[in-house]
């Protein structure tokens, strides 16, 4: 079992910002953030490869930014200009190899954090 520990999240009004953080072992190859909105399937939001190359879901491009510090074993998701439709449970996840893609299904990621709630009010 690989331990992933999330922090951050909470409630904010539309247009506001939040930062999520994930502590993860430094050796993990691909780090990702998923979310699950009410009544929806879990979906990829952002991923980052070992060299810092990010990939985003179209709905968050220009608003969200993923970053990682492998020396500290930390991955962050900065969320700006939040919208009510961003309301979801957010999960940090990881996998050991490729593809490191935001289109990869949740089943391809064997390691998961506990999840944190993000609520955006209008």
N, CA, C and O atoms as a GROMACS GRO file, in nm:
protein
  488
    1UNK      N    1   0.085  -0.119   0.000
    1UNK     CA    2   0.000   0.000   0.000
    1UNK      C    3   0.089   0.124   0.000
    1UNK      O    4   0.177   0.139   0.084
    2UNK      N    5   0.063   0.213  -0.097
    2UNK     CA    6   0.138   0.337  -0.108
    2UNK      C    7   0.057   0.449  -0.044
    2UNK      O    8  -0.056   0.473  -0.085
    3UNK      N    9   0.112   0.518   0.055
    3UNK     CA   10   0.035   0.621   0.124
    3UNK      C   11   0.033   0.753   0.048
    3UNK      O   12   0.138   0.809   0.018
    4UNK      N   13  -0.085   0.801   0.018
    4UNK     CA   14  -0.106   0.934  -0.037
    4UNK      C   15  -0.193   1.009   0.062
    4UNK      O   16  -0.296   0.958   0.105
    5UNK      N   17  -0.152   1.130   0.097
    5UNK     CA   18  -0.225   1.208   0.197
    5UNK      C   19  -0.259   1.344   0.140
    5UNK      O   20  -0.170   1.420   0.100
    6UNK      N   21  -0.387   1.375   0.136
    6UNK     CA   22  -0.435   1.503   0.083
    6UNK      C   23  -0.457   1.604   0.194
    6UNK      O   24  -0.478   1.570   0.310
    7UNK      N   25  -0.451   1.731   0.153
    7UNK     CA   26  -0.492   1.840   0.240
    7UNK      C   27  -0.547   1.952   0.153
    7UNK      O   28  -0.523   1.956   0.032
    8UNK      N   29  -0.619   2.042   0.215
    8UNK     CA   30  -0.680   2.152   0.142
    8UNK      C   31  -0.826   2.125   0.118
    8UNK      O   32  -0.888   2.042   0.184
    9UNK      N   33  -0.882   2.196   0.022
    9UNK     CA   34  -1.023   2.184  -0.004
    9UNK      C   35  -1.103   2.279   0.084
    9UNK      O   36  -1.046   2.361   0.156
   10UNK      N   37  -1.236   2.266   0.077
   10UNK     CA   38  -1.323   2.352   0.157
   10UNK      C   39  -1.431   2.416   0.073
   10UNK      O   40  -1.465   2.367  -0.035
   11UNK      N   41  -1.484   2.525   0.124
   11UNK     CA   42  -1.594   2.594   0.057
   11UNK      C   43  -1.550   2.733   0.015
   11UNK      O   44  -1.476   2.800   0.086
   12UNK      N   45  -1.596   2.775  -0.102
   12UNK     CA   46  -1.559   2.906  -0.155
   12UNK      C   47  -1.671   2.955  -0.246
   12UNK      O   48  -1.748   2.875  -0.299
   13UNK      N   49  -1.678   3.085  -0.263
   13UNK     CA   50  -1.776   3.139  -0.358
   13UNK      C   51  -1.721   3.134  -0.499
   13UNK      O   52  -1.600   3.128  -0.521
   14UNK      N   53  -1.811   3.137  -0.595
   14UNK     CA   54  -1.771   3.136  -0.735
   14UNK      C   55  -1.673   3.251  -0.763
   14UNK      O   56  -1.691   3.363  -0.716
   15UNK      N   57  -1.570   3.217  -0.840
   15UNK     CA   58  -1.465   3.314  -0.869
   15UNK      C   59  -1.348   3.308  -0.774
   15UNK      O   60  -1.245   3.370  -0.798
   16UNK      N   61  -1.364   3.234  -0.666
   16UNK     CA   62  -1.258   3.221  -0.567
   16UNK      C   63  -1.155   3.117  -0.604
   16UNK      O   64  -1.160   3.057  -0.710
   17UNK      N   65  -1.061   3.097  -0.511
   17UNK     CA   66  -0.949   3.006  -0.534
   17UNK      C   67  -0.930   2.911  -0.415
   17UNK      O   68  -0.963   2.944  -0.301
   18UNK      N   69  -0.878   2.795  -0.446
   18UNK     CA   70  -0.840   2.697  -0.344
   18UNK      C   71  -0.716   2.623  -0.392
   18UNK      O   72  -0.689   2.615  -0.512
   19UNK      N   73  -0.642   2.570  -0.296
   19UNK     CA   74  -0.524   2.488  -0.328
   19UNK      C   75  -0.537   2.355  -0.258
   19UNK      O   76  -0.565   2.347  -0.138
   20UNK      N   77  -0.516   2.250  -0.335
   20UNK     CA   78  -0.511   2.115  -0.280
   20UNK      C   79  -0.366   2.067  -0.283
   20UNK      O   80  -0.291   2.098  -0.376
   21UNK      N   81  -0.327   1.993  -0.181
   21UNK     CA   82  -0.192   1.937  -0.175
   21UNK      C   83  -0.199   1.788  -0.149
   21UNK      O   84  -0.291   1.738  -0.084
   22UNK      N   85  -0.100   1.718  -0.201
   22UNK     CA   86  -0.092   1.573  -0.184
   22UNK      C   87   0.051   1.536  -0.151
   22UNK      O   88   0.144   1.572  -0.224
   23UNK      N   89   0.068   1.465  -0.042
   23UNK     CA   90   0.200   1.413  -0.006
   23UNK      C   91   0.208   1.270  -0.060
   23UNK      O   92   0.121   1.187  -0.034
   24UNK      N   93   0.315   1.244  -0.134
   24UNK     CA   94   0.328   1.114  -0.198
   24UNK      C   95   0.475   1.074  -0.203
   24UNK      O   96   0.562   1.161  -0.204
   25UNK      N   97   0.504   0.945  -0.207
   25UNK     CA   98   0.643   0.901  -0.222
   25UNK      C   99   0.707   0.961  -0.346
   25UNK      O  100   0.643   0.974  -0.450
   26UNK      N  101   0.835   0.996  -0.335
   26UNK     CA  102   0.903   1.069  -0.441
   26UNK      C  103   0.918   0.985  -0.568
   26UNK      O  104   0.930   1.041  -0.678
   27UNK      N  105   0.919   0.853  -0.555
   27UNK     CA  106   0.949   0.769  -0.670
   27UNK      C  107   0.830   0.748  -0.764
   27UNK      O  108   0.846   0.695  -0.874
   28UNK      N  109   0.711   0.790  -0.722
   28UNK     CA  110   0.593   0.767  -0.805
   28UNK      C  111   0.606   0.840  -0.937
   28UNK      O  112   0.648   0.956  -0.942
   29UNK      N  113   0.568   0.773  -1.045
   29UNK     CA  114   0.594   0.822  -1.180
   29UNK      C  115   0.495   0.930  -1.222
   29UNK      O  116   0.535   1.042  -1.253
   30UNK      N  117   0.368   0.897  -1.222
   30UNK     CA  118   0.265   0.987  -1.272
   30UNK      C  119   0.171   1.023  -1.157
   30UNK      O  120   0.118   0.935  -1.089
   31UNK      N  121   0.153   1.152  -1.137
   31UNK     CA  122   0.063   1.199  -1.032
   31UNK      C  123  -0.058   1.265  -1.097
   31UNK      O  124  -0.047   1.330  -1.201
   32UNK      N  125  -0.173   1.248  -1.034
   32UNK     CA  126  -0.296   1.298  -1.096
   32UNK      C  127  -0.393   1.348  -0.990
   32UNK      O  128  -0.388   1.310  -0.874
   33UNK      N  129  -0.481   1.435  -1.036
   33UNK     CA  130  -0.597   1.476  -0.958
   33UNK      C  131  -0.722   1.435  -1.035
   33UNK      O  132  -0.738   1.467  -1.153
   34UNK      N  133  -0.810   1.365  -0.965
   34UNK     CA  134  -0.941   1.328  -1.019
   34UNK      C  135  -1.047   1.400  -0.936
   34UNK      O  136  -1.020   1.450  -0.828
   35UNK      N  137  -1.168   1.404  -0.989
   35UNK     CA  138  -1.281   1.453  -0.911
   35UNK      C  139  -1.405   1.371  -0.944
   35UNK      O  140  -1.418   1.313  -1.052
   36UNK      N  141  -1.494   1.369  -0.850
   36UNK     CA  142  -1.622   1.302  -0.871
   36UNK      C  143  -1.732   1.397  -0.827
   36UNK      O  144  -1.752   1.423  -0.709
   37UNK      N  145  -1.805   1.447  -0.927
   37UNK     CA  146  -1.916   1.537  -0.900
   37UNK      C  147  -2.040   1.457  -0.867
   37UNK      O  148  -2.050   1.340  -0.905
   38UNK      N  149  -2.135   1.517  -0.796
   38UNK     CA  150  -2.256   1.444  -0.758
   38UNK      C  151  -2.326   1.383  -0.879
   38UNK      O  152  -2.357   1.452  -0.976
   39UNK      N  153  -2.350   1.253  -0.871
   39UNK     CA  154  -2.421   1.184  -0.978
   39UNK      C  155  -2.339   1.157  -1.102
   39UNK      O  156  -2.393   1.109  -1.202
   40UNK      N  157  -2.207   1.187  -1.096
   40UNK     CA  158  -2.122   1.168  -1.213
   40UNK      C  159  -2.014   1.065  -1.185
   40UNK      O  160  -1.987   1.030  -1.070
   41UNK      N  161  -1.951   1.017  -1.293
   41UNK     CA  162  -1.838   0.927  -1.276
   41UNK      C  163  -1.712   1.007  -1.240
   41UNK      O  164  -1.704   1.127  -1.265
   42UNK      N  165  -1.618   0.937  -1.181
   42UNK     CA  166  -1.490   1.000  -1.149
   42UNK      C  167  -1.418   1.035  -1.279
   42UNK      O  168  -1.412   0.954  -1.372
   43UNK      N  169  -1.362   1.155  -1.284
   43UNK     CA  170  -1.297   1.203  -1.404
   43UNK      C  171  -1.162   1.265  -1.374
   43UNK      O  172  -1.140   1.321  -1.266
   44UNK      N  173  -1.071   1.254  -1.471
   44UNK     CA  174  -0.940   1.316  -1.456
   44UNK      C  175  -0.948   1.466  -1.471
   44UNK      O  176  -1.017   1.516  -1.560
   45UNK      N  177  -0.879   1.538  -1.386
   45UNK     CA  178  -0.875   1.684  -1.390
   45UNK      C  179  -0.739   1.732  -1.438
   45UNK      O  180  -0.731   1.819  -1.525
   46UNK      N  181  -0.633   1.675  -1.383
   46UNK     CA  182  -0.498   1.716  -1.421
   46UNK      C  183  -0.401   1.604  -1.386
   46UNK      O  184  -0.420   1.533  -1.287
   47UNK      N  185  -0.297   1.590  -1.467
   47UNK     CA  186  -0.190   1.495  -1.438
   47UNK      C  187  -0.057   1.565  -1.460
   47UNK      O  188  -0.050   1.666  -1.530
   48UNK      N  189   0.048   1.509  -1.400
   48UNK     CA  190   0.182   1.564  -1.420
   48UNK      C  191   0.281   1.449  -1.424
   48UNK      O  192   0.277   1.358  -1.340
   49UNK      N  193   0.370   1.454  -1.523
   49UNK     CA  194   0.465   1.344  -1.541
   49UNK      C  195   0.590   1.370  -1.456
   49UNK      O  196   0.599   1.474  -1.390
   50UNK      N  197   0.686   1.277  -1.457
   50UNK     CA  198   0.804   1.293  -1.371
   50UNK      C  199   0.888   1.416  -1.403
   50UNK      O  200   0.964   1.463  -1.318
   51UNK      N  201   0.876   1.469  -1.523
   51UNK     CA  202   0.956   1.585  -1.564
   51UNK      C  203   0.880   1.716  -1.550
   51UNK      O  204   0.926   1.821  -1.595
   52UNK      N  205   0.762   1.710  -1.488
   52UNK     CA  206   0.685   1.831  -1.463
   52UNK      C  207   0.591   1.870  -1.573
   52UNK      O  208   0.533   1.978  -1.569
   53UNK      N  209   0.574   1.784  -1.673
   53UNK     CA  210   0.486   1.815  -1.784
   53UNK      C  211   0.340   1.792  -1.746
   53UNK      O  212   0.303   1.680  -1.712
   54UNK      N  213   0.256   1.898  -1.753
   54UNK     CA  214   0.117   1.884  -1.712
   54UNK      C  215   0.022   1.855  -1.828
   54UNK      O  216   0.053   1.878  -1.945
   55UNK      N  217  -0.092   1.803  -1.791
   55UNK     CA  218  -0.201   1.782  -1.886
   55UNK      C  219  -0.331   1.806  -1.812
   55UNK      O  220  -0.345   1.767  -1.696
   56UNK      N  221  -0.427   1.872  -1.879
   56UNK     CA  222  -0.550   1.914  -1.812
   56UNK      C  223  -0.674   1.872  -1.888
   56UNK      O  224  -0.673   1.856  -2.010
   57UNK      N  225  -0.782   1.853  -1.812
   57UNK     CA  226  -0.913   1.836  -1.875
   57UNK      C  227  -0.953   1.970  -1.936
   57UNK      O  228  -0.922   2.075  -1.880
   58UNK      N  229  -1.022   1.968  -2.050
   58UNK     CA  230  -1.059   2.093  -2.117
   58UNK      C  231  -1.135   2.190  -2.028
   58UNK      O  232  -1.120   2.311  -2.042
   59UNK      N  233  -1.216   2.140  -1.937
   59UNK     CA  234  -1.301   2.226  -1.854
   59UNK      C  235  -1.222   2.309  -1.753
   59UNK      O  236  -1.276   2.404  -1.697
   60UNK      N  237  -1.096   2.273  -1.730
   60UNK     CA  238  -1.019   2.346  -1.627
   60UNK      C  239  -0.899   2.420  -1.685
   60UNK      O  240  -0.828   2.489  -1.612
   61UNK      N  241  -0.877   2.407  -1.814
   61UNK     CA  242  -0.762   2.475  -1.876
   61UNK      C  243  -0.773   2.625  -1.855
   61UNK      O  244  -0.878   2.686  -1.876
   62UNK      N  245  -0.662   2.684  -1.812
   62UNK     CA  246  -0.659   2.828  -1.785
   62UNK      C  247  -0.704   2.866  -1.646
   62UNK      O  248  -0.690   2.981  -1.605
   63UNK      N  249  -0.758   2.769  -1.571
   63UNK     CA  250  -0.805   2.797  -1.434
   63UNK      C  251  -0.730   2.717  -1.329
   63UNK      O  252  -0.705   2.766  -1.219
   64UNK      N  253  -0.695   2.593  -1.362
   64UNK     CA  254  -0.626   2.505  -1.268
   64UNK      C  255  -0.480   2.489  -1.309
   64UNK      O  256  -0.447   2.496  -1.428
   65UNK      N  257  -0.394   2.468  -1.210
   65UNK     CA  258  -0.252   2.443  -1.237
   65UNK      C  259  -0.202   2.335  -1.143
   65UNK      O  260  -0.217   2.344  -1.022
   66UNK      N  261  -0.141   2.233  -1.202
   66UNK     CA  262  -0.083   2.125  -1.124
   66UNK      C  263   0.068   2.143  -1.120
   66UNK      O  264   0.130   2.184  -1.218
   67UNK      N  265   0.128   2.113  -1.006
   67UNK     CA  266   0.272   2.124  -0.992
   67UNK      C  267   0.320   2.016  -0.897
   67UNK      O  268   0.243   1.965  -0.815
   68UNK      N  269   0.448   1.980  -0.909
   68UNK     CA  270   0.502   1.880  -0.818
   68UNK      C  271   0.644   1.916  -0.779
   68UNK      O  272   0.719   1.976  -0.856
   69UNK      N  273   0.678   1.878  -0.658
   69UNK     CA  274   0.814   1.893  -0.607
   69UNK      C  275   0.857   1.753  -0.565
   69UNK      O  276   0.822   1.706  -0.457
   70UNK      N  277   0.935   1.687  -0.653
   70UNK     CA  278   0.971   1.548  -0.625
   70UNK      C  279   1.068   1.539  -0.508
   70UNK      O  280   1.074   1.435  -0.442
   71UNK      N  281   1.143   1.646  -0.482
   71UNK     CA  282   1.236   1.638  -0.369
   71UNK      C  283   1.161   1.633  -0.237
   71UNK      O  284   1.210   1.578  -0.138
   72UNK      N  285   1.040   1.690  -0.236
   72UNK     CA  286   0.960   1.691  -0.115
   72UNK      C  287   0.846   1.589  -0.120
   72UNK      O  288   0.776   1.568  -0.021
   73UNK      N  289   0.829   1.526  -0.235
   73UNK     CA  290   0.718   1.432  -0.248
   73UNK      C  291   0.584   1.500  -0.234
   73UNK      O  292   0.496   1.453  -0.162
   74UNK      N  293   0.568   1.612  -0.305
   74UNK     CA  294   0.446   1.691  -0.292
   74UNK      C  295   0.391   1.727  -0.429
   74UNK      O  296   0.465   1.763  -0.520
   75UNK      N  297   0.259   1.718  -0.442
   75UNK     CA  298   0.191   1.757  -0.564
   75UNK      C  299   0.076   1.851  -0.526
   75UNK      O  300  -0.004   1.819  -0.439
   76UNK      N  301   0.069   1.965  -0.591
   76UNK     CA  302  -0.033   2.063  -0.562
   76UNK      C  303  -0.126   2.084  -0.681
   76UNK      O  304  -0.087   2.065  -0.797
   77UNK      N  305  -0.249   2.123  -0.650
   77UNK     CA  306  -0.344   2.165  -0.753
   77UNK      C  307  -0.397   2.301  -0.712
   77UNK      O  308  -0.472   2.313  -0.615
   78UNK      N  309  -0.357   2.403  -0.787
   78UNK     CA  310  -0.405   2.539  -0.764
   78UNK      C  311  -0.528   2.558  -0.849
   78UNK      O  312  -0.524   2.541  -0.971
   79UNK      N  313  -0.638   2.595  -0.786
   79UNK     CA  314  -0.766   2.610  -0.856
   79UNK      C  315  -0.812   2.755  -0.845
   79UNK      O  316  -0.837   2.804  -0.735
   80UNK      N  317  -0.823   2.821  -0.958
   80UNK     CA  318  -0.864   2.961  -0.963
   80UNK      C  319  -0.994   2.977  -1.041
   80UNK      O  320  -1.035   2.889  -1.117
   81UNK      N  321  -1.058   3.091  -1.021
   81UNK     CA  322  -1.184   3.120  -1.090
   81UNK      C  323  -1.280   3.001  -1.081
   81UNK      O  324  -1.333   2.955  -1.182
   82UNK      N  325  -1.298   2.953  -0.960
   82UNK     CA  326  -1.381   2.835  -0.941
   82UNK      C  327  -1.527   2.863  -0.976
   82UNK      O  328  -1.578   2.973  -0.956
   83UNK      N  329  -1.591   2.758  -1.027
   83UNK     CA  330  -1.730   2.766  -1.068
   83UNK      C  331  -1.812   2.664  -0.989
   83UNK      O  332  -1.757   2.566  -0.939
   84UNK      N  333  -1.943   2.687  -0.977
   84UNK     CA  334  -2.026   2.590  -0.904
   84UNK      C  335  -2.013   2.448  -0.959
   84UNK      O  336  -2.023   2.351  -0.884
   85UNK      N  337  -1.990   2.435  -1.089
   85UNK     CA  338  -1.976   2.301  -1.148
   85UNK      C  339  -1.844   2.233  -1.112
   85UNK      O  340  -1.824   2.116  -1.145
   86UNK      N  341  -1.754   2.305  -1.044
   86UNK     CA  342  -1.632   2.242  -0.993
   86UNK      C  343  -1.656   2.172  -0.860
   86UNK      O  344  -1.568   2.104  -0.809
   87UNK      N  345  -1.774   2.189  -0.804
   87UNK     CA  346  -1.807   2.124  -0.678
   87UNK      C  347  -1.798   1.972  -0.694
   87UNK      O  348  -1.863   1.914  -0.780
   88UNK      N  349  -1.715   1.909  -0.610
   88UNK     CA  350  -1.689   1.766  -0.622
   88UNK      C  351  -1.601   1.720  -0.507
   88UNK      O  352  -1.547   1.800  -0.431
   89UNK      N  353  -1.588   1.589  -0.497
   89UNK     CA  354  -1.485   1.529  -0.413
   89UNK      C  355  -1.361   1.515  -0.502
   89UNK      O  356  -1.367   1.458  -0.611
   90UNK      N  357  -1.250   1.567  -0.454
   90UNK     CA  358  -1.126   1.564  -0.530
   90UNK      C  359  -1.030   1.461  -0.470
   90UNK      O  360  -1.016   1.450  -0.348
   91UNK      N  361  -0.965   1.385  -0.559
   91UNK     CA  362  -0.876   1.278  -0.517
   91UNK      C  363  -0.739   1.292  -0.582
   91UNK      O  364  -0.728   1.319  -0.701
   92UNK      N  365  -0.636   1.274  -0.503
   92UNK     CA  366  -0.500   1.260  -0.554
   92UNK      C  367  -0.479   1.112  -0.585
   92UNK      O  368  -0.520   1.025  -0.509
   93UNK      N  369  -0.413   1.085  -0.698
   93UNK     CA  370  -0.390   0.947  -0.739
   93UNK      C  371  -0.253   0.936  -0.806
   93UNK      O  372  -0.194   1.036  -0.845
   94UNK      N  373  -0.205   0.813  -0.817
   94UNK     CA  374  -0.073   0.793  -0.878
   94UNK      C  375  -0.066   0.658  -0.947
   94UNK      O  376  -0.140   0.565  -0.914
   95UNK      N  377   0.025   0.650  -1.044
   95UNK     CA  378   0.052   0.524  -1.112
   95UNK      C  379   0.201   0.516  -1.139
   95UNK      O  380   0.271   0.616  -1.134
   96UNK      N  381   0.249   0.393  -1.166
   96UNK     CA  382   0.392   0.371  -1.177
   96UNK      C  383   0.448   0.392  -1.317
   96UNK      O  384   0.570   0.404  -1.333
   97UNK      N  385   0.362   0.398  -1.420
   97UNK     CA  386   0.414   0.410  -1.556
   97UNK      C  387   0.321   0.487  -1.646
   97UNK      O  388   0.232   0.559  -1.601
   98UNK      N  389   0.344   0.471  -1.776
   98UNK     CA  390   0.265   0.538  -1.877
   98UNK      C  391   0.140   0.455  -1.910
   98UNK      O  392   0.134   0.337  -1.879
   99UNK      N  393   0.040   0.520  -1.975
   99UNK     CA  394   0.040   0.661  -2.012
   99UNK      C  395   0.005   0.752  -1.895
   99UNK      O  396  -0.084   0.722  -1.815
  100UNK      N  397   0.078   0.863  -1.887
  100UNK     CA  398   0.048   0.964  -1.786
  100UNK      C  399  -0.040   1.067  -1.856
  100UNK      O  400   0.009   1.170  -1.903
  101UNK      N  401  -0.168   1.039  -1.862
  101UNK     CA  402  -0.261   1.118  -1.940
  101UNK      C  403  -0.386   1.148  -1.859
  101UNK      O  404  -0.432   1.065  -1.781
  102UNK      N  405  -0.439   1.267  -1.879
  102UNK     CA  406  -0.563   1.304  -1.810
  102UNK      C  407  -0.680   1.222  -1.862
  102UNK      O  408  -0.786   1.217  -1.799
  103UNK      N  409  -0.661   1.158  -1.976
  103UNK     CA  410  -0.767   1.074  -2.032
  103UNK      C  411  -0.764   0.931  -1.980
  103UNK      O  412  -0.856   0.854  -2.004
  104UNK      N  413  -0.658   0.896  -1.908
  104UNK     CA  414  -0.649   0.760  -1.853
  104UNK      C  415  -0.760   0.738  -1.751
  104UNK      O  416  -0.788   0.828  -1.671
  105UNK      N  417  -0.823   0.622  -1.752
  105UNK     CA  418  -0.934   0.597  -1.659
  105UNK      C  419  -0.884   0.579  -1.516
  105UNK      O  420  -0.768   0.544  -1.495
  106UNK      N  421  -0.972   0.601  -1.419
  106UNK     CA  422  -0.932   0.583  -1.279
  106UNK      C  423  -0.875   0.444  -1.250
  106UNK      O  424  -0.788   0.430  -1.164
  107UNK      N  425  -0.923   0.343  -1.319
  107UNK     CA  426  -0.876   0.207  -1.293
  107UNK      C  427  -0.728   0.188  -1.324
  107UNK      O  428  -0.666   0.093  -1.276
  108UNK      N  429  -0.670   0.278  -1.403
  108UNK     CA  430  -0.528   0.269  -1.435
  108UNK      C  431  -0.438   0.321  -1.323
  108UNK      O  432  -0.316   0.306  -1.329
  109UNK      N  433  -0.499   0.383  -1.222
  109UNK     CA  434  -0.423   0.441  -1.112
  109UNK      C  435  -0.445   0.355  -0.987
  109UNK      O  436  -0.555   0.353  -0.932
  110UNK      N  437  -0.343   0.284  -0.943
  110UNK     CA  438  -0.362   0.193  -0.830
  110UNK      C  439  -0.354   0.260  -0.692
  110UNK      O  440  -0.396   0.201  -0.592
  111UNK      N  441  -0.302   0.381  -0.686
  111UNK     CA  442  -0.279   0.446  -0.557
  111UNK      C  443  -0.367   0.570  -0.544
  111UNK      O  444  -0.372   0.654  -0.634
  112UNK      N  445  -0.437   0.580  -0.429
  112UNK     CA  446  -0.534   0.687  -0.409
  112UNK      C  447  -0.524   0.745  -0.269
  112UNK      O  448  -0.495   0.674  -0.172
  113UNK      N  449  -0.549   0.876  -0.261
  113UNK     CA  450  -0.565   0.940  -0.131
  113UNK      C  451  -0.711   0.929  -0.088
  113UNK      O  452  -0.794   0.873  -0.160
  114UNK      N  453  -0.741   0.984   0.028
  114UNK     CA  454  -0.872   0.966   0.089
  114UNK      C  455  -0.980   1.054   0.027
  114UNK      O  456  -1.099   1.025   0.044
  115UNK      N  457  -0.943   1.160  -0.043
  115UNK     CA  458  -1.040   1.251  -0.102
  115UNK      C  459  -1.067   1.370  -0.012
  115UNK      O  460  -1.064   1.361   0.110
  116UNK      N  461  -1.095   1.484  -0.077
  116UNK     CA  462  -1.130   1.604  -0.004
  116UNK      C  463  -1.241   1.678  -0.078
  116UNK      O  464  -1.242   1.682  -0.202
  117UNK      N  465  -1.333   1.735  -0.004
  117UNK     CA  466  -1.449   1.799  -0.065
  117UNK      C  467  -1.418   1.943  -0.102
  117UNK      O  468  -1.361   2.019  -0.024
  118UNK      N  469  -1.458   1.980  -0.224
  118UNK     CA  470  -1.453   2.119  -0.269
  118UNK      C  471  -1.596   2.160  -0.304
  118UNK      O  472  -1.662   2.096  -0.386
  119UNK      N  473  -1.641   2.268  -0.241
  119UNK     CA  474  -1.777   2.317  -0.265
  119UNK      C  475  -1.770   2.462  -0.310
  119UNK      O  476  -1.712   2.547  -0.242
  120UNK      N  477  -1.829   2.491  -0.426
  120UNK     CA  478  -1.828   2.626  -0.481
  120UNK      C  479  -1.973   2.673  -0.489
  120UNK      O  480  -2.056   2.612  -0.557
  121UNK      N  481  -2.001   2.783  -0.421
  121UNK     CA  482  -2.136   2.836  -0.420
  121UNK      C  483  -2.148   2.955  -0.515
  121UNK      O  484  -2.053   3.030  -0.537
  122UNK      N  485  -2.267   2.970  -0.570
  122UNK     CA  486  -2.289   3.078  -0.667
  122UNK      C  487  -2.330   3.206  -0.599
  122UNK      O  488  -2.352   3.307  -0.666
   0.00000   0.00000   0.00000
